[in-house]
Amino acid sequence: SVHICNLFANQSWLQEHLGDQVAATLLEDKNLSGILAKLTTVVQFALFDVVASEGTAQGKKKVLVANTHLYFHPGASHIRTLSVAALLAYAADLLSRQNLLGQCSVLVCGDLNSEPDTSAIELL
């Protein structure tokens, strides 16, 4: 199955899944909420069945692949960190609705526009 979402389009969903503190910060910081409202950071999620090679014993496994392109601006590492937090929350929500939470590997790929020592990568 395939699912595509705009990370910051649904404010009530973000509040429910990222918590009241993050939601309050987004509401209080008009500059930040204004920037997020203009962003169209999209994630494509695809849920795959893992097919075993011939001759191997393997149970029915799945993998969720999340593909995205995070905001590029060098001074916006906080935006990328929020994007990763939202991406992970969406992934958890999708897996929960499929009764696969904790039973499915997740692969995040794409252009994260982040260095290894940044908070977005640390969060992953």
XYZ file of C-alpha atoms in Angstrom:
124
model
C 0.000 0.000 0.000
C 1.118 3.572 -0.673
C 0.325 6.689 1.350
C 1.426 10.279 0.652
C 1.146 13.044 3.234
C 2.042 16.705 3.648
C 3.776 16.766 7.038
C 2.426 20.078 8.333
C -0.999 20.273 6.677
C -3.068 18.949 9.589
C -2.440 20.943 12.776
C -4.800 18.911 14.958
C -3.084 15.683 13.879
C 0.310 17.191 14.748
C -0.943 18.228 18.180
C -2.320 14.756 18.857
C 0.792 12.902 17.678
C 3.655 15.261 18.546
C 2.264 16.382 21.877
C 0.851 19.510 23.448
C 4.245 21.130 24.075
C 5.233 21.022 20.405
C 1.760 22.167 19.346
C 1.860 25.046 21.844
C 5.264 26.109 20.540
C 3.966 26.066 16.981
C 0.953 28.182 17.972
C 2.982 30.663 20.033
C 5.788 31.151 17.516
C 3.987 32.926 14.678
C 7.165 33.085 12.583
C 7.687 29.321 12.830
C 4.033 28.463 12.223
C 4.035 30.838 9.237
C 7.058 29.093 7.744
C 5.564 25.635 8.316
C 2.281 26.708 6.701
C 4.181 27.601 3.513
C 6.198 24.382 3.370
C 5.042 21.462 1.314
C 7.289 18.796 2.789
C 5.798 15.585 1.522
C 6.548 12.009 2.525
C 5.704 8.981 0.420
C 5.121 5.851 2.474
C 5.053 2.411 0.879
C 4.428 -0.812 2.794
C 6.062 -3.862 1.235
C 5.891 -7.576 1.896
C 9.352 -9.118 2.233
C 9.660 -12.141 -0.012
C 11.970 -14.910 1.186
C 14.570 -16.392 -1.136
C 14.011 -19.924 -2.266
C 15.148 -22.408 0.330
C 15.008 -20.004 3.296
C 12.568 -20.270 6.140
C 11.085 -16.857 6.788
C 7.846 -15.709 8.316
C 5.646 -13.056 6.755
C 7.569 -9.802 7.231
C 6.905 -6.271 6.072
C 8.985 -3.138 5.620
C 7.692 0.445 5.553
C 9.706 2.730 3.270
C 9.441 6.491 3.821
C 10.845 8.750 1.096
C 11.107 12.523 1.517
C 13.025 15.656 0.552
C 13.506 17.916 3.568
C 13.701 21.716 3.513
C 17.048 22.908 2.170
C 17.839 26.213 3.930
C 21.150 25.972 5.852
C 19.711 27.930 8.791
C 16.650 25.717 9.158
C 17.894 22.635 10.983
C 14.996 23.077 13.448
C 12.541 22.746 10.534
C 14.224 19.525 9.396
C 14.130 18.164 12.960
C 10.396 18.911 13.215
C 9.934 17.279 9.818
C 11.689 14.107 10.959
C 9.624 14.053 14.169
C 6.421 14.377 12.124
C 7.608 11.743 9.630
C 8.303 9.259 12.439
C 4.939 10.020 14.056
C 3.138 9.451 10.735
C 5.035 6.172 10.263
C 4.056 5.013 13.758
C 0.433 6.009 13.120
C 0.320 4.145 9.795
C 1.834 1.019 11.342
C -0.498 1.248 14.334
C -3.547 1.373 12.065
C -2.249 -1.738 10.264
C -1.576 -3.516 13.602
C 2.123 -3.642 12.685
C 3.622 -1.289 15.279
C 6.792 -2.914 16.630
C 6.622 -5.706 14.048
C 7.773 -3.902 10.915
C 11.124 -2.457 9.870
C 11.124 1.185 8.754
C 13.510 2.541 6.118
C 13.773 6.330 5.799
C 15.374 7.586 2.599
C 15.545 10.629 0.369
C 17.334 13.962 0.506
C 17.409 14.873 4.191
C 19.641 17.937 3.624
C 21.297 17.119 6.963
C 24.797 16.357 8.171
C 25.442 13.325 10.413
C 25.863 15.498 13.524
C 22.563 17.376 13.199
C 19.504 16.903 15.393
C 17.385 15.565 12.513
C 19.818 12.691 11.978
C 20.259 12.146 15.713
C 16.473 11.840 16.035
C 16.414 9.145 13.365
